[in-house]
PDB file of C-alpha atoms and ligand atoms in Angstrom:
ATOM      1  CA  MET N  25      -8.166  -4.648  -0.153  1.00 96.00           C
ATOM      2  CA  ARG N  26      -9.169  -5.142   3.706  1.00 97.00           C
ATOM      3  CA  PHE N  27     -11.169  -8.073   5.257  1.00 98.00           C
ATOM      4  CA  VAL N  28     -12.636  -8.010   7.991  1.00 98.00           C
ATOM      5  CA  VAL N  29     -14.098 -11.299   8.290  1.00 98.00           C
ATOM      6  CA  THR N  30     -16.788 -13.256  11.425  1.00 98.00           C
ATOM      7  CA  ALA N  31     -16.378 -16.897  12.480  1.00 98.00           C
ATOM      8  CA  GLY N  32     -17.664 -19.632  14.506  1.00 97.00           C
ATOM      9  CA  PRO N  33     -20.432 -19.679  16.985  1.00 98.00           C
ATOM     10  CA  THR N  34     -21.403 -16.909  19.759  1.00 98.00           C
ATOM     11  CA  ARG N  35     -21.497 -17.507  23.830  1.00 98.00           C
ATOM     12  CA  GLU N  36     -24.239 -15.990  25.602  1.00 98.00           C
ATOM     13  CA  TYR N  37     -23.794 -17.077  29.097  1.00 98.00           C
ATOM     14  CA  LEU N  38     -26.778 -16.780  31.963  1.00 96.00           C
ATOM     15  CA  ASP N  39     -24.648 -17.378  34.417  1.00 97.00           C
ATOM     16  CA  PRO N  40     -20.765 -18.253  34.881  1.00 97.00           C
ATOM     17  CA  VAL N  41     -20.976 -22.163  33.630  1.00 97.00           C
ATOM     18  CA  ARG N  42     -23.762 -22.288  31.273  1.00 97.00           C
ATOM     19  CA  PHE N  43     -24.808 -20.008  28.636  1.00 98.00           C
ATOM     20  CA  LEU N  44     -26.648 -20.745  25.118  1.00 98.00           C
ATOM     21  CA  SER N  45     -24.929 -21.085  21.939  1.00 97.00           C
ATOM     22  CA  ASN N  46     -24.832 -23.316  18.410  1.00 94.00           C
ATOM     23  CA  PRO N  47     -22.427 -25.828  17.431  1.00 92.00           C
ATOM     24  CA  SER N  48     -20.937 -23.783  13.955  1.00 93.00           C
ATOM     25  CA  THR N  49     -17.129 -24.572  14.434  1.00 94.00           C
ATOM     26  CA  GLY N  50     -15.298 -21.517  12.645  1.00 96.00           C
ATOM     27  CA  LYS N  51     -14.107 -24.012   9.686  1.00 95.00           C
ATOM     28  CA  MET N  52     -16.071 -21.908   7.181  1.00 95.00           C
ATOM     29  CA  GLY N  53     -14.776 -18.354   8.297  1.00 97.00           C
ATOM     30  CA  PHE N  54     -11.378 -19.528   8.624  1.00 98.00           C
ATOM     31  CA  ALA N  55     -11.316 -21.024   5.826  1.00 97.00           C
ATOM     32  CA  VAL N  56     -11.957 -17.528   4.462  1.00 98.00           C
ATOM     33  CA  ALA N  57      -9.333 -15.714   6.200  1.00 98.00           C
ATOM     34  CA  ARG N  58      -7.106 -17.825   4.821  1.00 98.00           C
ATOM     35  CA  ALA N  59      -7.928 -17.355   1.716  1.00 98.00           C
ATOM     36  CA  ALA N  60      -8.074 -13.756   1.374  1.00 98.00           C
ATOM     37  CA  ALA N  61      -4.042 -13.788   2.921  1.00 98.00           C
ATOM     38  CA  GLU N  62      -3.498 -15.630   0.782  1.00 98.00           C
ATOM     39  CA  ARG N  63      -4.102 -13.525  -1.988  1.00 98.00           C
ATOM     40  CA  GLY N  64      -2.484 -10.716  -0.312  1.00 98.00           C
ATOM     41  CA  HIS N  65      -5.251  -8.866   1.362  1.00 98.00           C
ATOM     42  CA  GLU N  66      -5.427  -7.689   4.736  1.00 98.00           C
ATOM     43  CA  VAL N  67      -7.403 -10.239   7.120  1.00 98.00           C
ATOM     44  CA  VAL N  68      -8.795  -9.175  10.503  1.00 98.00           C
ATOM     45  CA  LEU N  69     -10.401 -12.483  11.946  1.00 98.00           C
ATOM     46  CA  VAL N  70     -13.118 -12.146  14.575  1.00 98.00           C
ATOM     47  CA  ALA N  71     -13.659 -14.949  15.840  1.00 98.00           C
ATOM     48  CA  GLY N  72     -15.762 -16.873  18.500  1.00 98.00           C
ATOM     49  CA  PRO N  73     -14.749 -19.435  20.590  1.00 98.00           C
ATOM     50  CA  VAL N  74     -13.618 -22.353  18.278  1.00 98.00           C
ATOM     51  CA  GLY N  75     -10.488 -24.845  18.629  1.00 96.00           C
ATOM     52  CA  LEU N  76      -8.661 -23.702  15.282  1.00 98.00           C
ATOM     53  CA  GLY N  77      -5.370 -22.274  14.858  1.00 98.00           C
ATOM     54  CA  THR N  78      -5.139 -18.914  13.424  1.00 98.00           C
ATOM     55  CA  PRO N  79      -4.256 -18.410   9.808  1.00 98.00           C
ATOM     56  CA  LYS N  80      -1.148 -17.424   8.551  1.00 98.00           C
ATOM     57  CA  GLY N  81      -1.328 -13.201   8.072  1.00 98.00           C
ATOM     58  CA  VAL N  82      -3.745 -13.251   9.538  1.00 98.00           C
ATOM     59  CA  VAL N  83      -5.008 -10.721  12.484  1.00 98.00           C
ATOM     60  CA  ARG N  84      -7.511 -12.638  14.817  1.00 98.00           C
ATOM     61  CA  ILE N  85      -9.638 -10.541  17.787  1.00 98.00           C
ATOM     62  CA  ASP N  86     -11.384 -13.540  20.126  1.00 98.00           C
ATOM     63  CA  VAL N  87     -14.414 -12.596  21.240  1.00 98.00           C
ATOM     64  CA  THR N  88     -17.658 -14.855  23.294  1.00 98.00           C
ATOM     65  CA  SER N  89     -20.833 -12.561  22.958  1.00 98.00           C
ATOM     66  CA  ALA N  90     -22.552 -11.629  20.019  1.00 98.00           C
ATOM     67  CA  ARG N  91     -21.862  -8.283  22.000  1.00 98.00           C
ATOM     68  CA  GLN N  92     -18.232  -8.549  21.877  1.00 98.00           C
ATOM     69  CA  MET N  93     -18.276  -9.743  18.547  1.00 98.00           C
ATOM     70  CA  PHE N  94     -20.140  -5.880  17.097  1.00 98.00           C
ATOM     71  CA  ALA N  95     -18.140  -4.136  19.345  1.00 98.00           C
ATOM     72  CA  ALA N  96     -14.801  -5.786  17.688  1.00 98.00           C
ATOM     73  CA  VAL N  97     -16.313  -5.341  14.203  1.00 98.00           C
ATOM     74  CA  LYS N  98     -17.298  -2.296  14.305  1.00 98.00           C
ATOM     75  CA  GLU N  99     -13.194  -1.185  15.629  1.00 98.00           C
ATOM     76  CA  SER N 100     -12.109  -2.932  12.993  1.00 98.00           C
ATOM     77  CA  LEU N 101     -14.036  -1.668   9.898  1.00 98.00           C
ATOM     78  CA  GLY N 102     -12.800   1.549  10.132  1.00 95.00           C
ATOM     79  CA  ASP N 103     -13.589   3.790   7.901  1.00 95.00           C
ATOM     80  CA  GLY N 104     -15.367   1.169   5.955  1.00 94.00           C
ATOM     81  CA  ASP N 105     -13.080   0.706   3.020  1.00 96.00           C
ATOM     82  CA  CYS N 106     -13.227  -3.227   3.301  1.00 97.00           C
ATOM     83  CA  VAL N 107     -14.810  -6.249   2.655  1.00 98.00           C
ATOM     84  CA  PHE N 108     -17.438  -7.903   5.326  1.00 98.00           C
ATOM     85  CA  VAL N 109     -18.130 -11.037   5.220  1.00 98.00           C
ATOM     86  CA  ALA N 110     -20.089 -12.668   8.398  1.00 98.00           C
ATOM     87  CA  THR N 111     -19.904 -16.245   8.686  1.00 97.00           C
ATOM     88  CA  ALA N 112     -20.653 -16.500  12.367  1.00 97.00           C
ATOM     89  CA  ALA N 113     -23.405 -18.069  13.939  1.00 96.00           C
ATOM     90  CA  VAL N 114     -24.323 -15.409  15.720  1.00 98.00           C
ATOM     91  CA  ALA N 115     -26.923 -16.457  18.957  1.00 97.00           C
ATOM     92  CA  ASP N 116     -29.947 -13.706  17.665  1.00 96.00           C
ATOM     93  CA  TRP N 117     -31.076 -13.838  21.624  1.00 98.00           C
ATOM     94  CA  ARG N 118     -29.086 -13.573  25.130  1.00 98.00           C
ATOM     95  CA  PRO N 119     -30.010 -13.728  28.384  1.00 98.00           C
ATOM     96  CA  VAL N 120     -31.863 -10.435  30.359  1.00 98.00           C
ATOM     97  CA  LYS N 121     -29.445 -11.297  33.480  1.00 95.00           C
ATOM     98  CA  CYS N 122     -25.852 -12.679  33.764  1.00 96.00           C
ATOM     99  CA  ALA N 123     -25.681 -14.404  37.163  1.00 95.00           C
ATOM    100  CA  ALA N 124     -22.338 -13.460  39.286  1.00 97.00           C
ATOM    101  CA  GLN N 125     -22.859 -17.065  40.618  1.00 96.00           C
ATOM    102  CA  LYS N 126     -23.289 -20.295  39.531  1.00 96.00           C
ATOM    103  CA  LEU N 127     -27.611 -20.398  39.412  1.00 94.00           C
ATOM    104  CA  LYS N 128     -28.835 -23.565  41.981  1.00 94.00           C
ATOM    105  CA  LYS N 129     -31.663 -25.344  40.726  1.00 90.00           C
ATOM    106  CA  SER N 130     -33.856 -23.873  43.611  1.00 91.00           C
ATOM    107  CA  GLN N 131     -32.944 -20.491  42.138  1.00 87.00           C
ATOM    108  CA  MET N 132     -34.247 -21.572  38.285  1.00 87.00           C
ATOM    109  CA  SER N 133     -37.508 -20.750  37.871  1.00 89.00           C
ATOM    110  CA  GLY N 134     -37.416 -23.071  34.282  1.00 91.00           C
ATOM    111  CA  THR N 135     -38.108 -19.978  32.630  1.00 93.00           C
ATOM    112  CA  ILE N 136     -35.234 -17.686  31.209  1.00 94.00           C
ATOM    113  CA  ARG N 137     -35.799 -14.188  30.045  1.00 96.00           C
ATOM    114  CA  LEU N 138     -34.321 -13.199  26.465  1.00 98.00           C
ATOM    115  CA  ALA N 139     -33.219 -10.102  24.619  1.00 98.00           C
ATOM    116  CA  ARG N 140     -32.317  -9.626  21.173  1.00 98.00           C
ATOM    117  CA  ASN N 141     -28.735  -8.993  20.400  1.00 98.00           C
ATOM    118  CA  PRO N 142     -27.844  -6.588  17.715  1.00 97.00           C
ATOM    119  CA  ASP N 143     -27.672  -8.124  14.062  1.00 98.00           C
ATOM    120  CA  ILE N 144     -24.215  -7.209  13.185  1.00 98.00           C
ATOM    121  CA  LEU N 145     -24.129  -7.576   9.410  1.00 98.00           C
ATOM    122  CA  LYS N 146     -27.314  -5.738   9.031  1.00 97.00           C
ATOM    123  CA  SER N 147     -26.274  -2.868  11.566  1.00 97.00           C
ATOM    124  CA  VAL N 148     -22.522  -2.267  10.218  1.00 97.00           C
ATOM    125  CA  LYS N 149     -21.710  -0.002   7.062  1.00 94.00           C
ATOM    126  CA  CYS N 150     -18.838  -0.327   5.053  1.00 95.00           C
ATOM    127  CA  ARG N 151     -18.143  -0.828   1.157  1.00 96.00           C
ATOM    128  CA  HIS N 152     -18.972  -4.667   0.318  1.00 98.00           C
ATOM    129  CA  LYS N 153     -20.603  -6.753   2.344  1.00 98.00           C
ATOM    130  CA  ILE N 154     -21.067 -10.435   2.220  1.00 98.00           C
ATOM    131  CA  GLY N 155     -23.301 -12.772   4.570  1.00 97.00           C
ATOM    132  CA  PHE N 156     -23.928 -16.225   4.950  1.00 95.00           C
ATOM    133  CA  ALA N 157     -27.854 -18.115   5.006  1.00 93.00           C
ATOM    134  CA  ALA N 158     -27.872 -21.461   6.728  1.00 86.00           C
ATOM    135  CA  GLU N 159     -31.755 -22.202   6.328  1.00 83.00           C
ATOM    136  CA  THR N 160     -33.266 -25.508   7.207  1.00 82.00           C
ATOM    137  CA  CYS N 161     -36.107 -24.670   4.575  1.00 86.00           C
ATOM    138  CA  ASP N 162     -36.915 -21.732   2.080  1.00 89.00           C
ATOM    139  CA  LEU N 163     -33.442 -21.284   1.524  1.00 88.00           C
ATOM    140  CA  MET N 164     -33.633 -19.485  -1.930  1.00 90.00           C
ATOM    141  CA  ARG N 165     -36.118 -17.487  -0.555  1.00 92.00           C
ATOM    142  CA  GLU N 166     -34.845 -16.830   2.314  1.00 93.00           C
ATOM    143  CA  ALA N 167     -31.603 -15.483   1.166  1.00 95.00           C
ATOM    144  CA  ALA N 168     -32.823 -13.566  -1.235  1.00 95.00           C
ATOM    145  CA  ARG N 169     -35.034 -11.839   1.938  1.00 95.00           C
ATOM    146  CA  LYS N 170     -31.411 -11.340   3.451  1.00 95.00           C
ATOM    147  CA  CYS N 171     -29.486  -9.903   0.721  1.00 97.00           C
ATOM    148  CA  HIS N 172     -31.620  -7.665   0.071  1.00 96.00           C
ATOM    149  CA  GLU N 173     -32.695  -6.889   4.052  1.00 97.00           C
ATOM    150  CA  LYS N 174     -29.580  -5.949   5.583  1.00 97.00           C
ATOM    151  CA  GLY N 175     -27.360  -4.368   2.125  1.00 97.00           C
ATOM    152  CA  LEU N 176     -25.637  -7.159   0.905  1.00 98.00           C
ATOM    153  CA  GLU N 177     -23.335  -7.516  -2.502  1.00 98.00           C
ATOM    154  CA  MET N 178     -24.238 -11.667  -1.942  1.00 97.00           C
ATOM    155  CA  VAL N 179     -25.870 -14.519   0.498  1.00 97.00           C
ATOM    156  CA  VAL N 180     -24.051 -17.861   0.611  1.00 96.00           C
ATOM    157  CA  ALA N 181     -26.655 -20.091   1.035  1.00 95.00           C
ATOM    158  CA  ASN N 182     -26.938 -23.499   2.664  1.00 89.00           C
ATOM    159  CA  ASP N 183     -29.050 -25.747   3.311  1.00 83.00           C
ATOM    160  CA  VAL N 184     -27.861 -27.532   6.931  1.00 81.00           C
ATOM    161  CA  THR N 185     -30.203 -30.729   6.269  1.00 83.00           C
ATOM    162  CA  GLN N 186     -27.844 -31.857   3.747  1.00 81.00           C
ATOM    163  CA  LYS N 187     -25.332 -33.975   4.831  1.00 79.00           C
ATOM    164  CA  ASN N 188     -21.466 -33.073   4.453  1.00 76.00           C
ATOM    165  CA  ALA N 189     -22.761 -29.174   4.450  1.00 70.00           C
ATOM    166  CA  GLY N 190     -22.795 -27.034   7.025  1.00 69.00           C
ATOM    167  CA  PHE N 191     -21.944 -27.177  10.614  1.00 76.00           C
ATOM    168  CA  GLY N 192     -18.992 -28.846  11.526  1.00 73.00           C
ATOM    169  CA  SER N 193     -18.009 -30.033   8.218  1.00 83.00           C
ATOM    170  CA  ASP N 194     -15.093 -29.916   5.925  1.00 86.00           C
ATOM    171  CA  THR N 195     -16.896 -29.578   2.688  1.00 89.00           C
ATOM    172  CA  ASN N 196     -20.201 -27.453   2.191  1.00 88.00           C
ATOM    173  CA  LYS N 197     -22.698 -27.257  -1.001  1.00 91.00           C
ATOM    174  CA  VAL N 198     -23.573 -23.433  -1.639  1.00 94.00           C
ATOM    175  CA  VAL N 199     -25.723 -21.197  -3.863  1.00 94.00           C
ATOM    176  CA  PHE N 200     -24.044 -17.977  -4.130  1.00 96.00           C
ATOM    177  CA  VAL N 201     -27.889 -15.813  -4.429  1.00 96.00           C
ATOM    178  CA  LYS N 202     -26.315 -12.613  -5.849  1.00 96.00           C
ATOM    179  CA  LYS N 203     -28.109  -8.382  -5.453  1.00 96.00           C
ATOM    180  CA  ASN N 204     -28.798  -8.328  -9.085  1.00 93.00           C
ATOM    181  CA  GLY N 205     -30.538 -11.351  -8.667  1.00 91.00           C
ATOM    182  CA  ASP N 206     -27.888 -13.816  -9.764  1.00 94.00           C
ATOM    183  CA  VAL N 207     -27.640 -17.101  -8.557  1.00 95.00           C
ATOM    184  CA  GLU N 208     -25.409 -19.447  -8.989  1.00 95.00           C
ATOM    185  CA  ALA N 209     -25.183 -23.067  -7.312  1.00 94.00           C
ATOM    186  CA  LEU N 210     -21.615 -24.847  -6.704  1.00 95.00           C
ATOM    187  CA  ARG N 211     -20.749 -28.573  -6.480  1.00 94.00           C
ATOM    188  CA  MET N 212     -20.172 -29.840  -3.318  1.00 93.00           C
ATOM    189  CA  MET N 213     -16.420 -28.925  -2.222  1.00 94.00           C
ATOM    190  CA  GLY N 214     -13.918 -28.216   0.304  1.00 95.00           C
ATOM    191  CA  LYS N 215     -14.800 -25.216   2.895  1.00 94.00           C
ATOM    192  CA  LEU N 216     -11.479 -23.882   1.226  1.00 97.00           C
ATOM    193  CA  ALA N 217     -11.957 -23.966  -1.954  1.00 97.00           C
ATOM    194  CA  VAL N 218     -16.011 -22.626  -1.121  1.00 97.00           C
ATOM    195  CA  ALA N 219     -13.545 -19.415   0.530  1.00 98.00           C
ATOM    196  CA  ARG N 220     -11.370 -18.405  -2.753  1.00 98.00           C
ATOM    197  CA  ARG N 221     -14.548 -18.326  -4.828  1.00 98.00           C
ATOM    198  CA  ILE N 222     -16.315 -16.129  -2.011  1.00 98.00           C
ATOM    199  CA  VAL N 223     -13.044 -13.784  -2.031  1.00 98.00           C
ATOM    200  CA  ARG N 224     -12.480 -14.155  -6.218  1.00 98.00           C
ATOM    201  CA  PHE N 225     -16.466 -12.681  -6.106  1.00 98.00           C
ATOM    202  CA  ALA N 226     -15.020 -10.278  -3.453  1.00 98.00           C
ATOM    203  CA  GLU N 227     -12.441  -8.681  -5.361  1.00 97.00           C
ATOM    204  CA  GLY N 228     -14.829  -8.323  -8.461  1.00 96.00           C
ATOM    205  CA  LEU N 229     -16.528  -5.815  -6.523  1.00 94.00           C
ATOM    206  CA  ALA N 230     -13.088  -3.649  -5.862  1.00 73.00           C
TER     207      ALA N 230
HETATM  208  O1  C5P K 321     -30.339 -13.058   9.721  1.00 68.15           O
HETATM  209  P1  C5P K 321     -29.466 -14.464   9.806  1.00 68.15           P
HETATM  210  O2  C5P K 321     -29.474 -15.248  11.463  1.00 68.15           O
HETATM  211  O3  C5P K 321     -29.802 -15.916   9.430  1.00 68.15           O
HETATM  212  O4  C5P K 321     -28.586 -14.046   8.866  1.00 68.15           O
HETATM  213  C1  C5P K 321     -27.695 -14.732   9.082  1.00 68.15           C
HETATM  214  C2  C5P K 321     -26.380 -13.897   8.228  1.00 68.15           C
HETATM  215  O5  C5P K 321     -26.075 -12.828   9.445  1.00 68.15           O
HETATM  216  C3  C5P K 321     -24.714 -14.358   8.535  1.00 68.15           C
HETATM  217  O6  C5P K 321     -23.826 -14.086   7.731  1.00 68.15           O
HETATM  218  C4  C5P K 321     -24.246 -13.656  10.360  1.00 68.15           C
HETATM  219  O7  C5P K 321     -22.904 -14.092  10.132  1.00 68.15           O
HETATM  220  C5  C5P K 321     -24.982 -12.760   9.687  1.00 68.15           C
HETATM  221  N1  C5P K 321     -25.586 -11.888  11.477  1.00 68.15           N
HETATM  222  C6  C5P K 321     -24.828 -11.156  11.816  1.00 68.15           C
HETATM  223  N2  C5P K 321     -26.094 -10.783  13.777  1.00 68.15           N
HETATM  224  C7  C5P K 321     -26.156 -11.898  14.063  1.00 68.15           C
HETATM  225  C8  C5P K 321     -26.877 -12.182  13.362  1.00 68.15           C
HETATM  226  C9  C5P K 321     -26.888 -12.683  12.118  1.00 68.15           C
HETATM  227  O8  C5P K 321     -23.546 -10.840  11.607  1.00 68.15           O
HETATM  228  N3  C5P K 321     -26.947 -10.762  15.022  1.00 68.15           N
END
């Protein structure tokens, strides 16, 4: 099978030295790419700015902003006969303008005008889509809503308020919320183990 995976944060610059972003480290997405490659699948990993090495056998495309990630994903999906796993923590908003030079304090008003970024997962068309939902409340309800609204086979939901789950940790505690309403709560485990479960699920869709 062919897998396209997004990972890490995006950065939305307001001038050459300042940006909006989030603490995503890319560990979960890199683990999915590694797990898929280990199973012999063809893998393209579209990565935001992270400090991780490329897993063996994976083709990596580095991007910075959400719009660059969107373009790279569309290109990588090709005819859409693949599985798209969106683990990236894409910034939902970007500054309307990015100044060419570093803004001086005196040039800043205290207000930044923002524009919506594209929802990559929702917008792209491909055979199978799997998403993530990092939530701090209403985990299951939000996951089911995203699964439906974005046309997904499954949402991997995690409560990011839990210790050792979510941003930056090597472990994760997630719930698989599937399109048919099935719910599977996994115990706390390493991100690579979670990734292997996701890849097995995707293989079952083929
Ligand atoms: O709606 P929310 O951002 O919580 O959805 C999370 C899922 O959607 C993740 O799989 C994330 O990678 C994806 N996403 C995306 N593009 C965005 C926002 C989220 O692909 N602009």
